[in-house]
JSON list of C-alpha atoms in Angstrom, two decimals:
[
{"chain": "A", "resi": 1, "resn": "MET", "atom": "CA", "xyz": [-19.27, -21.69, 0.61]},
{"chain": "A", "resi": 2, "resn": "GLU", "atom": "CA", "xyz": [-18.96, -21.71, -2.90]},
{"chain": "A", "resi": 3, "resn": "ARG", "atom": "CA", "xyz": [-15.43, -21.75, -4.64]},
{"chain": "A", "resi": 4, "resn": "LYS", "atom": "CA", "xyz": [-15.74, -17.97, -5.93]},
{"chain": "A", "resi": 5, "resn": "GLN", "atom": "CA", "xyz": [-16.62, -16.80, -2.36]},
{"chain": "A", "resi": 6, "resn": "LEU", "atom": "CA", "xyz": [-13.77, -18.68, -0.98]},
{"chain": "A", "resi": 7, "resn": "GLU", "atom": "CA", "xyz": [-11.17, -17.05, -3.60]},
{"chain": "A", "resi": 8, "resn": "ARG", "atom": "CA", "xyz": [-12.73, -13.54, -3.11]},
{"chain": "A", "resi": 9, "resn": "ALA", "atom": "CA", "xyz": [-12.69, -14.38, 0.92]},
{"chain": "A", "resi": 10, "resn": "GLY", "atom": "CA", "xyz": [-8.83, -15.30, 0.21]},
{"chain": "A", "resi": 11, "resn": "ALA", "atom": "CA", "xyz": [-8.00, -12.25, -1.71]},
{"chain": "A", "resi": 12, "resn": "THR", "atom": "CA", "xyz": [-9.59, -10.31, 0.70]},
{"chain": "A", "resi": 13, "resn": "TYR", "atom": "CA", "xyz": [-7.54, -11.87, 3.39]},
{"chain": "A", "resi": 14, "resn": "THR", "atom": "CA", "xyz": [-4.36, -11.63, 1.37]},
{"chain": "A", "resi": 15, "resn": "TYR", "atom": "CA", "xyz": [-4.74, -7.63, 0.29]},
{"chain": "A", "resi": 16, "resn": "LEU", "atom": "CA", "xyz": [-6.65, -6.12, 3.06]},
{"chain": "A", "resi": 17, "resn": "ARG", "atom": "CA", "xyz": [-4.34, -6.94, 5.61]},
{"chain": "A", "resi": 18, "resn": "GLY", "atom": "CA", "xyz": [-4.17, -3.22, 6.18]},
{"chain": "A", "resi": 19, "resn": "LEU", "atom": "CA", "xyz": [-2.02, -2.85, 9.20]},
{"chain": "A", "resi": 20, "resn": "LEU", "atom": "CA", "xyz": [0.63, -4.13, 7.43]},
{"chain": "A", "resi": 21, "resn": "ALA", "atom": "CA", "xyz": [0.74, -1.05, 5.35]},
{"chain": "A", "resi": 22, "resn": "ILE", "atom": "CA", "xyz": [1.53, 1.55, 7.98]},
{"chain": "A", "resi": 23, "resn": "PRO", "atom": "CA", "xyz": [5.28, 0.85, 8.81]},
{"chain": "A", "resi": 24, "resn": "GLY", "atom": "CA", "xyz": [5.70, 0.77, 4.91]},
{"chain": "A", "resi": 25, "resn": "GLY", "atom": "CA", "xyz": [4.05, 4.26, 4.90]},
{"chain": "A", "resi": 26, "resn": "LEU", "atom": "CA", "xyz": [6.01, 5.48, 7.95]},
{"chain": "A", "resi": 27, "resn": "MET", "atom": "CA", "xyz": [9.28, 4.72, 5.59]},
{"chain": "A", "resi": 28, "resn": "ILE", "atom": "CA", "xyz": [8.13, 6.43, 3.20]},
{"chain": "A", "resi": 29, "resn": "VAL", "atom": "CA", "xyz": [7.09, 9.67, 4.99]},
{"chain": "A", "resi": 30, "resn": "VAL", "atom": "CA", "xyz": [10.33, 9.36, 6.82]},
{"chain": "A", "resi": 31, "resn": "ALA", "atom": "CA", "xyz": [12.44, 8.80, 3.31]},
{"chain": "A", "resi": 32, "resn": "ALA", "atom": "CA", "xyz": [10.61, 12.30, 2.02]},
{"chain": "A", "resi": 33, "resn": "LEU", "atom": "CA", "xyz": [11.74, 14.11, 5.01]},
{"chain": "A", "resi": 34, "resn": "GLY", "atom": "CA", "xyz": [15.32, 12.69, 5.13]},
{"chain": "A", "resi": 35, "resn": "ASN", "atom": "CA", "xyz": [15.56, 13.74, 1.53]},
{"chain": "A", "resi": 36, "resn": "TRP", "atom": "CA", "xyz": [15.03, 17.47, 3.18]},
{"chain": "A", "resi": 37, "resn": "GLU", "atom": "CA", "xyz": [17.16, 16.76, 5.59]},
{"chain": "A", "resi": 38, "resn": "VAL", "atom": "CA", "xyz": [14.42, 16.74, 8.49]},
{"chain": "A", "resi": 39, "resn": "PRO", "atom": "CA", "xyz": [15.66, 16.14, 11.01]},
{"chain": "A", "resi": 40, "resn": "PRO", "atom": "CA", "xyz": [19.14, 17.41, 10.56]},
{"chain": "A", "resi": 41, "resn": "LEU", "atom": "CA", "xyz": [20.54, 14.36, 11.61]},
{"chain": "A", "resi": 42, "resn": "ASP", "atom": "CA", "xyz": [22.75, 11.48, 8.98]},
{"chain": "A", "resi": 43, "resn": "ILE", "atom": "CA", "xyz": [19.63, 10.49, 7.20]},
{"chain": "A", "resi": 44, "resn": "THR", "atom": "CA", "xyz": [20.95, 7.21, 6.15]},
{"chain": "A", "resi": 45, "resn": "ALA", "atom": "CA", "xyz": [21.20, 6.09, 10.02]},
{"chain": "A", "resi": 46, "resn": "VAL", "atom": "CA", "xyz": [17.95, 7.78, 10.50]},
{"chain": "A", "resi": 47, "resn": "PHE", "atom": "CA", "xyz": [16.27, 5.76, 7.92]},
{"chain": "A", "resi": 48, "resn": "LEU", "atom": "CA", "xyz": [17.97, 2.42, 8.83]},
{"chain": "A", "resi": 49, "resn": "VAL", "atom": "CA", "xyz": [16.69, 3.07, 12.64]},
{"chain": "A", "resi": 50, "resn": "VAL", "atom": "CA", "xyz": [13.13, 3.41, 11.00]},
{"chain": "A", "resi": 51, "resn": "PHE", "atom": "CA", "xyz": [13.30, 0.31, 8.60]},
{"chain": "A", "resi": 52, "resn": "LEU", "atom": "CA", "xyz": [14.33, -1.76, 11.46]},
{"chain": "A", "resi": 53, "resn": "ALA", "atom": "CA", "xyz": [11.61, -0.83, 13.70]},
{"chain": "A", "resi": 54, "resn": "ALA", "atom": "CA", "xyz": [9.13, -0.75, 10.65]},
{"chain": "A", "resi": 55, "resn": "ALA", "atom": "CA", "xyz": [10.28, -4.56, 10.03]},
{"chain": "A", "resi": 56, "resn": "LEU", "atom": "CA", "xyz": [10.10, -5.41, 13.56]},
{"chain": "A", "resi": 57, "resn": "SER", "atom": "CA", "xyz": [6.55, -3.96, 13.89]},
{"chain": "A", "resi": 58, "resn": "ALA", "atom": "CA", "xyz": [5.52, -6.20, 11.14]},
{"chain": "A", "resi": 59, "resn": "LEU", "atom": "CA", "xyz": [5.82, -9.41, 13.12]},
{"chain": "A", "resi": 60, "resn": "PRO", "atom": "CA", "xyz": [3.62, -8.61, 16.02]},
{"chain": "A", "resi": 61, "resn": "ILE", "atom": "CA", "xyz": [1.10, -7.29, 13.36]},
{"chain": "A", "resi": 62, "resn": "GLN", "atom": "CA", "xyz": [1.32, -10.40, 11.18]},
{"chain": "A", "resi": 63, "resn": "ARG", "atom": "CA", "xyz": [0.64, -12.50, 14.55]},
{"chain": "A", "resi": 64, "resn": "TYR", "atom": "CA", "xyz": [-1.95, -10.36, 15.41]},
{"chain": "A", "resi": 65, "resn": "TYR", "atom": "CA", "xyz": [-4.13, -11.15, 11.83]},
{"chain": "A", "resi": 66, "resn": "ASN", "atom": "CA", "xyz": [-2.80, -15.20, 12.05]},
{"chain": "A", "resi": 67, "resn": "GLU", "atom": "CA", "xyz": [-3.95, -15.40, 16.01]},
{"chain": "A", "resi": 68, "resn": "ASN", "atom": "CA", "xyz": [-7.37, -13.57, 15.30]},
{"chain": "A", "resi": 69, "resn": "TYR", "atom": "CA", "xyz": [-8.05, -14.50, 11.95]},
{"chain": "A", "resi": 70, "resn": "GLY", "atom": "CA", "xyz": [-5.69, -17.87, 11.00]},
{"chain": "A", "resi": 71, "resn": "ARG", "atom": "CA", "xyz": [-3.03, -18.24, 8.48]},
{"chain": "A", "resi": 72, "resn": "LEU", "atom": "CA", "xyz": [-3.99, -18.11, 4.81]},
{"chain": "A", "resi": 73, "resn": "THR", "atom": "CA", "xyz": [-1.40, -19.77, 2.21]},
{"chain": "A", "resi": 74, "resn": "GLN", "atom": "CA", "xyz": [-1.28, -18.49, -1.27]},
{"chain": "A", "resi": 75, "resn": "THR", "atom": "CA", "xyz": [-1.80, -20.28, -4.26]},
{"chain": "A", "resi": 76, "resn": "ALA", "atom": "CA", "xyz": [0.74, -19.94, -7.10]},
{"chain": "A", "resi": 77, "resn": "LYS", "atom": "CA", "xyz": [-1.66, -17.92, -8.94]},
{"chain": "A", "resi": 78, "resn": "HIS", "atom": "CA", "xyz": [-1.91, -15.23, -6.09]},
{"chain": "A", "resi": 79, "resn": "GLY", "atom": "CA", "xyz": [2.45, -15.76, -6.06]},
{"chain": "A", "resi": 80, "resn": "TRP", "atom": "CA", "xyz": [2.16, -14.16, -9.58]},
{"chain": "A", "resi": 81, "resn": "LEU", "atom": "CA", "xyz": [-0.25, -11.88, -9.39]},
{"chain": "A", "resi": 82, "resn": "THR", "atom": "CA", "xyz": [1.90, -10.22, -6.23]},
{"chain": "A", "resi": 83, "resn": "VAL", "atom": "CA", "xyz": [5.16, -10.28, -8.55]},
{"chain": "A", "resi": 84, "resn": "LEU", "atom": "CA", "xyz": [3.11, -8.74, -11.50]},
{"chain": "A", "resi": 85, "resn": "GLN", "atom": "CA", "xyz": [1.72, -6.33, -9.16]},
{"chain": "A", "resi": 86, "resn": "ILE", "atom": "CA", "xyz": [5.56, -5.32, -8.04]},
{"chain": "A", "resi": 87, "resn": "VAL", "atom": "CA", "xyz": [6.80, -5.17, -11.57]},
{"chain": "A", "resi": 88, "resn": "LEU", "atom": "CA", "xyz": [3.92, -2.97, -12.64]},
{"chain": "A", "resi": 89, "resn": "THR", "atom": "CA", "xyz": [4.21, -0.98, -9.76]},
{"chain": "A", "resi": 90, "resn": "VAL", "atom": "CA", "xyz": [7.89, -0.39, -10.09]},
{"chain": "A", "resi": 91, "resn": "ALA", "atom": "CA", "xyz": [7.14, 0.28, -14.27]},
{"chain": "A", "resi": 92, "resn": "LEU", "atom": "CA", "xyz": [4.70, 3.01, -13.38]},
{"chain": "A", "resi": 93, "resn": "VAL", "atom": "CA", "xyz": [6.79, 5.02, -10.88]},
{"chain": "A", "resi": 94, "resn": "VAL", "atom": "CA", "xyz": [9.98, 4.52, -12.82]},
{"chain": "A", "resi": 95, "resn": "GLY", "atom": "CA", "xyz": [7.71, 5.24, -15.88]},
{"chain": "A", "resi": 96, "resn": "ALA", "atom": "CA", "xyz": [5.98, 8.44, -15.13]},
{"chain": "A", "resi": 97, "resn": "SER", "atom": "CA", "xyz": [9.04, 9.65, -13.62]},
{"chain": "A", "resi": 98, "resn": "LEU", "atom": "CA", "xyz": [10.80, 9.59, -16.39]},
{"chain": "A", "resi": 99, "resn": "LEU", "atom": "CA", "xyz": [8.34, 10.02, -18.90]},
{"chain": "A", "resi": 100, "resn": "LEU", "atom": "CA", "xyz": [6.46, 12.96, -17.64]},
{"chain": "A", "resi": 101, "resn": "ARG", "atom": "CA", "xyz": [9.18, 15.02, -16.12]},
{"chain": "A", "resi": 102, "resn": "SER", "atom": "CA", "xyz": [12.99, 14.27, -16.45]},
{"chain": "A", "resi": 103, "resn": "ARG", "atom": "CA", "xyz": [15.90, 15.58, -17.84]},
{"chain": "A", "resi": 104, "resn": "MET", "atom": "CA", "xyz": [15.59, 13.06, -20.85]},
{"chain": "A", "resi": 105, "resn": "SER", "atom": "CA", "xyz": [15.56, 15.01, -24.27]},
{"chain": "A", "resi": 106, "resn": "TRP", "atom": "CA", "xyz": [12.47, 12.59, -24.58]},
{"chain": "A", "resi": 107, "resn": "SER", "atom": "CA", "xyz": [10.41, 13.50, -21.49]},
{"chain": "A", "resi": 108, "resn": "LEU", "atom": "CA", "xyz": [7.31, 15.48, -22.03]},
{"chain": "A", "resi": 109, "resn": "ASP", "atom": "CA", "xyz": [8.53, 17.66, -19.29]},
{"chain": "A", "resi": 110, "resn": "LEU", "atom": "CA", "xyz": [5.08, 18.34, -18.19]},
{"chain": "A", "resi": 111, "resn": "PRO", "atom": "CA", "xyz": [4.35, 20.35, -14.63]},
{"chain": "A", "resi": 112, "resn": "VAL", "atom": "CA", "xyz": [3.02, 17.73, -12.77]},
{"chain": "A", "resi": 113, "resn": "ASN", "atom": "CA", "xyz": [4.06, 15.64, -9.89]},
{"chain": "A", "resi": 114, "resn": "PRO", "atom": "CA", "xyz": [5.30, 12.30, -11.46]},
{"chain": "A", "resi": 115, "resn": "ILE", "atom": "CA", "xyz": [5.81, 10.29, -8.18]},
{"chain": "A", "resi": 116, "resn": "ALA", "atom": "CA", "xyz": [1.92, 11.16, -7.50]},
{"chain": "A", "resi": 117, "resn": "ILE", "atom": "CA", "xyz": [0.50, 9.97, -10.18]},
{"chain": "A", "resi": 118, "resn": "GLY", "atom": "CA", "xyz": [3.17, 7.03, -10.97]},
{"chain": "A", "resi": 119, "resn": "VAL", "atom": "CA", "xyz": [2.13, 5.92, -7.14]},
{"chain": "A", "resi": 120, "resn": "ALA", "atom": "CA", "xyz": [-1.48, 6.35, -7.30]},
{"chain": "A", "resi": 121, "resn": "LEU", "atom": "CA", "xyz": [-1.83, 4.49, -10.77]},
{"chain": "A", "resi": 122, "resn": "ALA", "atom": "CA", "xyz": [0.07, 1.53, -9.50]},
{"chain": "A", "resi": 123, "resn": "ALA", "atom": "CA", "xyz": [-1.82, 1.49, -6.52]},
{"chain": "A", "resi": 124, "resn": "LEU", "atom": "CA", "xyz": [-5.15, 1.44, -8.30]},
{"chain": "A", "resi": 125, "resn": "LEU", "atom": "CA", "xyz": [-4.14, -1.15, -10.49]},
{"chain": "A", "resi": 126, "resn": "SER", "atom": "CA", "xyz": [-2.75, -3.48, -7.59]},
{"chain": "A", "resi": 127, "resn": "TYR", "atom": "CA", "xyz": [-6.22, -3.44, -5.97]},
{"chain": "A", "resi": 128, "resn": "VAL", "atom": "CA", "xyz": [-7.89, -3.92, -9.32]},
{"chain": "A", "resi": 129, "resn": "ILE", "atom": "CA", "xyz": [-5.78, -6.88, -10.04]},
{"chain": "A", "resi": 130, "resn": "GLY", "atom": "CA", "xyz": [-5.85, -8.01, -6.31]},
{"chain": "A", "resi": 131, "resn": "VAL", "atom": "CA", "xyz": [-9.19, -7.50, -4.68]},
{"chain": "A", "resi": 132, "resn": "GLY", "atom": "CA", "xyz": [-11.12, -5.04, -6.45]},
{"chain": "A", "resi": 133, "resn": "LEU", "atom": "CA", "xyz": [-11.73, -2.29, -5.95]},
{"chain": "A", "resi": 134, "resn": "LYS", "atom": "CA", "xyz": [-13.28, -0.19, -2.57]},
{"chain": "A", "resi": 135, "resn": "ARG", "atom": "CA", "xyz": [-14.64, 3.12, -1.81]},
{"chain": "A", "resi": 136, "resn": "HIS", "atom": "CA", "xyz": [-12.04, 4.05, -0.17]},
{"chain": "A", "resi": 137, "resn": "HIS", "atom": "CA", "xyz": [-9.50, 2.73, -2.85]},
{"chain": "A", "resi": 138, "resn": "VAL", "atom": "CA", "xyz": [-10.87, 5.01, -5.07]},
{"chain": "A", "resi": 139, "resn": "MET", "atom": "CA", "xyz": [-10.92, 8.18, -3.10]},
{"chain": "A", "resi": 140, "resn": "ILE", "atom": "CA", "xyz": [-7.27, 7.96, -1.94]},
{"chain": "A", "resi": 141, "resn": "TRP", "atom": "CA", "xyz": [-5.62, 7.12, -4.59]},
{"chain": "A", "resi": 142, "resn": "GLY", "atom": "CA", "xyz": [-7.72, 8.73, -6.86]},
{"chain": "A", "resi": 143, "resn": "ALA", "atom": "CA", "xyz": [-7.41, 11.70, -5.06]},
{"chain": "A", "resi": 144, "resn": "LEU", "atom": "CA", "xyz": [-3.62, 11.54, -4.96]},
{"chain": "A", "resi": 145, "resn": "LEU", "atom": "CA", "xyz": [-3.84, 11.18, -8.75]},
{"chain": "A", "resi": 146, "resn": "VAL", "atom": "CA", "xyz": [-5.68, 14.20, -9.37]},
{"chain": "A", "resi": 147, "resn": "ILE", "atom": "CA", "xyz": [-3.40, 16.23, -6.97]},
{"chain": "A", "resi": 148, "resn": "GLY", "atom": "CA", "xyz": [0.00, 14.82, -9.25]},
{"chain": "A", "resi": 149, "resn": "ALA", "atom": "CA", "xyz": [-1.71, 15.57, -12.25]},
{"chain": "A", "resi": 150, "resn": "VAL", "atom": "CA", "xyz": [-2.80, 19.25, -11.76]},
{"chain": "A", "resi": 151, "resn": "PRO", "atom": "CA", "xyz": [-0.52, 21.10, -13.77]},
{"chain": "A", "resi": 152, "resn": "LEU", "atom": "CA", "xyz": [0.32, 23.77, -11.19]},
{"chain": "A", "resi": 153, "resn": "TRP", "atom": "CA", "xyz": [3.76, 21.83, -10.39]},
{"chain": "A", "resi": 154, "resn": "ASN", "atom": "CA", "xyz": [6.42, 24.16, -12.20]},
{"chain": "A", "resi": 155, "resn": "GLY", "atom": "CA", "xyz": [9.83, 25.03, -11.00]},
{"chain": "A", "resi": 156, "resn": "ALA", "atom": "CA", "xyz": [11.93, 22.66, -8.61]},
{"chain": "A", "resi": 157, "resn": "ASP", "atom": "CA", "xyz": [11.26, 19.01, -8.74]},
{"chain": "A", "resi": 158, "resn": "PRO", "atom": "CA", "xyz": [8.34, 18.12, -6.62]},
{"chain": "A", "resi": 159, "resn": "SER", "atom": "CA", "xyz": [9.17, 14.54, -6.48]},
{"chain": "A", "resi": 160, "resn": "ASN", "atom": "CA", "xyz": [9.80, 14.44, -2.76]},
{"chain": "A", "resi": 161, "resn": "ILE", "atom": "CA", "xyz": [6.21, 16.22, -2.21]},
{"chain": "A", "resi": 162, "resn": "GLY", "atom": "CA", "xyz": [4.78, 13.45, -4.09]},
{"chain": "A", "resi": 163, "resn": "LEU", "atom": "CA", "xyz": [6.87, 11.20, -1.58]},
{"chain": "A", "resi": 164, "resn": "LEU", "atom": "CA", "xyz": [5.54, 12.75, 0.99]},
{"chain": "A", "resi": 165, "resn": "LEU", "atom": "CA", "xyz": [1.96, 12.67, 0.06]},
{"chain": "A", "resi": 166, "resn": "ALA", "atom": "CA", "xyz": [2.14, 8.89, -0.78]},
{"chain": "A", "resi": 167, "resn": "GLY", "atom": "CA", "xyz": [3.32, 8.07, 2.45]},
{"chain": "A", "resi": 168, "resn": "PHE", "atom": "CA", "xyz": [0.52, 9.52, 3.89]},
{"chain": "A", "resi": 169, "resn": "ALA", "atom": "CA", "xyz": [-1.90, 8.09, 1.40]},
{"chain": "A", "resi": 170, "resn": "VAL", "atom": "CA", "xyz": [-0.48, 4.37, 2.13]},
{"chain": "A", "resi": 171, "resn": "ILE", "atom": "CA", "xyz": [-1.15, 4.83, 5.89]},
{"chain": "A", "resi": 172, "resn": "LEU", "atom": "CA", "xyz": [-4.87, 5.88, 5.32]},
{"chain": "A", "resi": 173, "resn": "ASN", "atom": "CA", "xyz": [-5.38, 3.41, 2.82]},
{"chain": "A", "resi": 174, "resn": "GLY", "atom": "CA", "xyz": [-3.85, 0.97, 5.56]},
{"chain": "A", "resi": 175, "resn": "VAL", "atom": "CA", "xyz": [-6.50, 2.10, 8.25]},
{"chain": "A", "resi": 176, "resn": "LEU", "atom": "CA", "xyz": [-9.22, 1.76, 6.01]},
{"chain": "A", "resi": 177, "resn": "ASP", "atom": "CA", "xyz": [-8.16, -1.40, 4.53]},
{"chain": "A", "resi": 178, "resn": "HIS", "atom": "CA", "xyz": [-7.80, -2.87, 8.19]},
{"chain": "A", "resi": 179, "resn": "ARG", "atom": "CA", "xyz": [-11.64, -1.54, 8.39]},
{"chain": "A", "resi": 180, "resn": "ALA", "atom": "CA", "xyz": [-12.63, -2.94, 5.69]},
{"chain": "A", "resi": 181, "resn": "PHE", "atom": "CA", "xyz": [-10.88, -6.79, 7.09]},
{"chain": "A", "resi": 182, "resn": "VAL", "atom": "CA", "xyz": [-12.88, -6.34, 10.12]},
{"chain": "A", "resi": 183, "resn": "ARG", "atom": "CA", "xyz": [-16.08, -5.69, 8.75]},
{"chain": "A", "resi": 184, "resn": "THR", "atom": "CA", "xyz": [-15.41, -8.72, 6.08]},
{"chain": "A", "resi": 185, "resn": "PHE", "atom": "CA", "xyz": [-14.13, -10.81, 8.85]},
{"chain": "A", "resi": 186, "resn": "GLY", "atom": "CA", "xyz": [-15.69, -9.73, 11.99]},
{"chain": "A", "resi": 187, "resn": "PRO", "atom": "CA", "xyz": [-13.73, -8.29, 14.96]},
{"chain": "A", "resi": 188, "resn": "ALA", "atom": "CA", "xyz": [-10.30, -9.74, 16.51]},
{"chain": "A", "resi": 189, "resn": "GLY", "atom": "CA", "xyz": [-11.51, -13.20, 17.82]},
{"chain": "A", "resi": 190, "resn": "ALA", "atom": "CA", "xyz": [-14.30, -14.02, 16.42]},
{"chain": "A", "resi": 191, "resn": "LEU", "atom": "CA", "xyz": [-13.37, -16.54, 14.51]},
{"chain": "A", "resi": 192, "resn": "GLU", "atom": "CA", "xyz": [-11.85, -18.39, 17.40]},
{"chain": "A", "resi": 193, "resn": "PRO", "atom": "CA", "xyz": [-14.32, -21.35, 18.21]},
{"chain": "A", "resi": 194, "resn": "LYS", "atom": "CA", "xyz": [-16.87, -20.99, 21.20]},
{"chain": "A", "resi": 195, "resn": "ASP", "atom": "CA", "xyz": [-16.62, -23.09, 24.67]},
{"chain": "A", "resi": 196, "resn": "SER", "atom": "CA", "xyz": [-19.44, -25.07, 23.72]},
{"chain": "A", "resi": 197, "resn": "ASP", "atom": "CA", "xyz": [-17.78, -26.50, 20.34]},
{"chain": "A", "resi": 198, "resn": "ALA", "atom": "CA", "xyz": [-14.55, -27.29, 22.07]},
{"chain": "A", "resi": 199, "resn": "GLY", "atom": "CA", "xyz": [-15.53, -30.78, 22.36]},
{"chain": "A", "resi": 200, "resn": "ALA", "atom": "CA", "xyz": [-17.19, -31.08, 18.86]}
]
């Protein structure tokens, strides 16, 4: 395998382990529902329980990838790319919220959904930097971007709806990322040595 192929495989392994995104997407959905007080419980307690469950569910998911596909240690370059992606994500989501629709005097105050726009742009940029855009990335995050940019979001602040849509997009994207991952590396256990290779 050439160096570029190895780097591409490493990026695919790092960015397309989509099952790890599902707990995060569920947390976003729960946060949005909590803002609406659905269910009518103490949202802090509910969110903490969901957060703990999501964090714990990531452990067996990580083990699944490690046991079936091996481990990969990130290079310093990938570590810095991850930091860059986090900074850009925060900047885009917060920046979109403040610039497009806020109570600030310099805000454009457009009838758009700033959370949907910010999250969609952040996700698209993250994949461009990381593994490259796949068709499902363009479809999911492009759809969220279009939904957020349609100038029909008049009235009350639509950020919570944007948060809910973003949570569902993260979950769907995670499922399709995992599918792309399996297409790249084969089904679970496909990389394990065969019995005939055991003594080699």
